[in-house]
C-alpha positions as a printed Julia matrix, in Angstrom:
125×3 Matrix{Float64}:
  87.06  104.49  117.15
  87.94  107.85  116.07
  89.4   110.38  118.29
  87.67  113.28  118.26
  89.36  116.82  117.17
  89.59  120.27  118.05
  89.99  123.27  116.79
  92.25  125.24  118.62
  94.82  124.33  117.08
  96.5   127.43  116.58
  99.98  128.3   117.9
 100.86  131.63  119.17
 102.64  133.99  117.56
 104.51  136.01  120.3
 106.78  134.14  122.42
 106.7   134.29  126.29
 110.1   135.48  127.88
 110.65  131.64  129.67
 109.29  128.36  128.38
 109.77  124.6   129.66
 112.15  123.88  126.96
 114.0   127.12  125.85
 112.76  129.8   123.04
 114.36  127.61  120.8
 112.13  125.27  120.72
 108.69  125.37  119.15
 105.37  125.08  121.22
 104.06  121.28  121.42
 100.79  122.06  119.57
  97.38  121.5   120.79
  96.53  118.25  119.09
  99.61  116.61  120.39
  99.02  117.67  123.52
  95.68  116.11  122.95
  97.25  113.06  122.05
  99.36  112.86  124.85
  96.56  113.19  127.15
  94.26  110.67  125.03
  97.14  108.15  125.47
  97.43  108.74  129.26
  94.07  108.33  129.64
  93.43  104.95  127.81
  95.66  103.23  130.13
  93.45  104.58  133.11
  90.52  102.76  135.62
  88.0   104.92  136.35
  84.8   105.33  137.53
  81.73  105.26  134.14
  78.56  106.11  135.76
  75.44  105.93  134.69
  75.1   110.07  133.75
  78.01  110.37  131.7
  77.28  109.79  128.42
  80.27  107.9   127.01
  84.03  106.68  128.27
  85.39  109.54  126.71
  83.52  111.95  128.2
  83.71  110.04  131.41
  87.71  109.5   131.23
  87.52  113.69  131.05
  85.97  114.12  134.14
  88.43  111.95  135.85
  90.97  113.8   134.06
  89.84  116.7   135.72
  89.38  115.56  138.82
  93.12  114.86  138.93
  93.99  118.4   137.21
  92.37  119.64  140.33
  94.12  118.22  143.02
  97.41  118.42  141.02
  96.85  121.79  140.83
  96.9   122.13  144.98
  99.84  120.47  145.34
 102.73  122.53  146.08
 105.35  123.97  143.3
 107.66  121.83  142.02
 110.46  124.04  141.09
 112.87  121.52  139.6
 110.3   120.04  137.25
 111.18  120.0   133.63
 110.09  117.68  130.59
 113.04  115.42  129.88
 114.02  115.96  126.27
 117.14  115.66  123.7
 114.76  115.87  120.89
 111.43  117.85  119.38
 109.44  117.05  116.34
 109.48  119.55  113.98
 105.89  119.53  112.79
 103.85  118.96  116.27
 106.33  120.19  118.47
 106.31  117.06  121.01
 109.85  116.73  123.21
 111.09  113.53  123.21
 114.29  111.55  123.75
 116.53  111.51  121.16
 116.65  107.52  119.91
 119.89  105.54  119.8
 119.73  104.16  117.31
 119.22  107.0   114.55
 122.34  108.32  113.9
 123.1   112.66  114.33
 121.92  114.46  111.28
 118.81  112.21  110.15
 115.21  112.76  111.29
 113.25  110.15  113.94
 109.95  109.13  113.98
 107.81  110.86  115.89
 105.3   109.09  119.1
 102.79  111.67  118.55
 102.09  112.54  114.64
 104.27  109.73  113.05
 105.82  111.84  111.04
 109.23  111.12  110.12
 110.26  114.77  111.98
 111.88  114.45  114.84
 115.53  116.55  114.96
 118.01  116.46  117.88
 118.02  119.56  119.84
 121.5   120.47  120.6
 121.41  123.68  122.2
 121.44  124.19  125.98
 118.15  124.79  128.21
 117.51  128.31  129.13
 114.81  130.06  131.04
């Protein structure tokens, strides 16, 4: 089955004074972050009734479902995305594999691309 695409895929321009992982480091864009949540979601048990048209459409609504009672939960002011790594093309963070030596690109989870550079500079807000 195909997954379906969008078309916001557009990356902004100006950059917000604090991200999750520095100024350094591009913005994760949207299709990864639609694969991301595509691969969360495939691994998921939920509810298909009969009104919803198709899995996909009914994995959604779960989705956001959960979006809305994460979203009442109170702040988590140490969370931060783990990462050593970011692929230069879609922007996903990652862990930096062992076994690819310092200096050579990774593959990346997200776009397969062979793109993935070791971030070496520190986190800042």
């Amino acid at each position: 089955s195909s997954i379906p695409s969008s078309n916001s895929h557009v990356v902004p321009q100006s950059r917000p004074a604090r991200t999750t992982a520095g100024r350094h480091c591009r913005f994760t864009t949207a299709r990864a972050q639609e694969l991301a949540t595509l691969a969360s979601l495939v691994t998921w048990n939920y509810p298909f009734p009969e009104s919803s048209c198709c899995a996909f459409h009914a994995s959604l609504s779960e989705y956001q479902k959960t979006l809305a009672r994460m979203r009442g939960m109170q702040c988590v002011h140490g969370f931060m995305p783990k990462w050593a790594a970011q692929c230069s093309m879609c922007g996903t963070l990652c862990m930096w594999p062992s076994s690819t030596p310092d200096g050579e690109m990774a593959p990346c989870g997200a776009c397969r691309r062979q793109a993935v550079q070791r971030i070496r500079r520190a986190l800042t807000l």
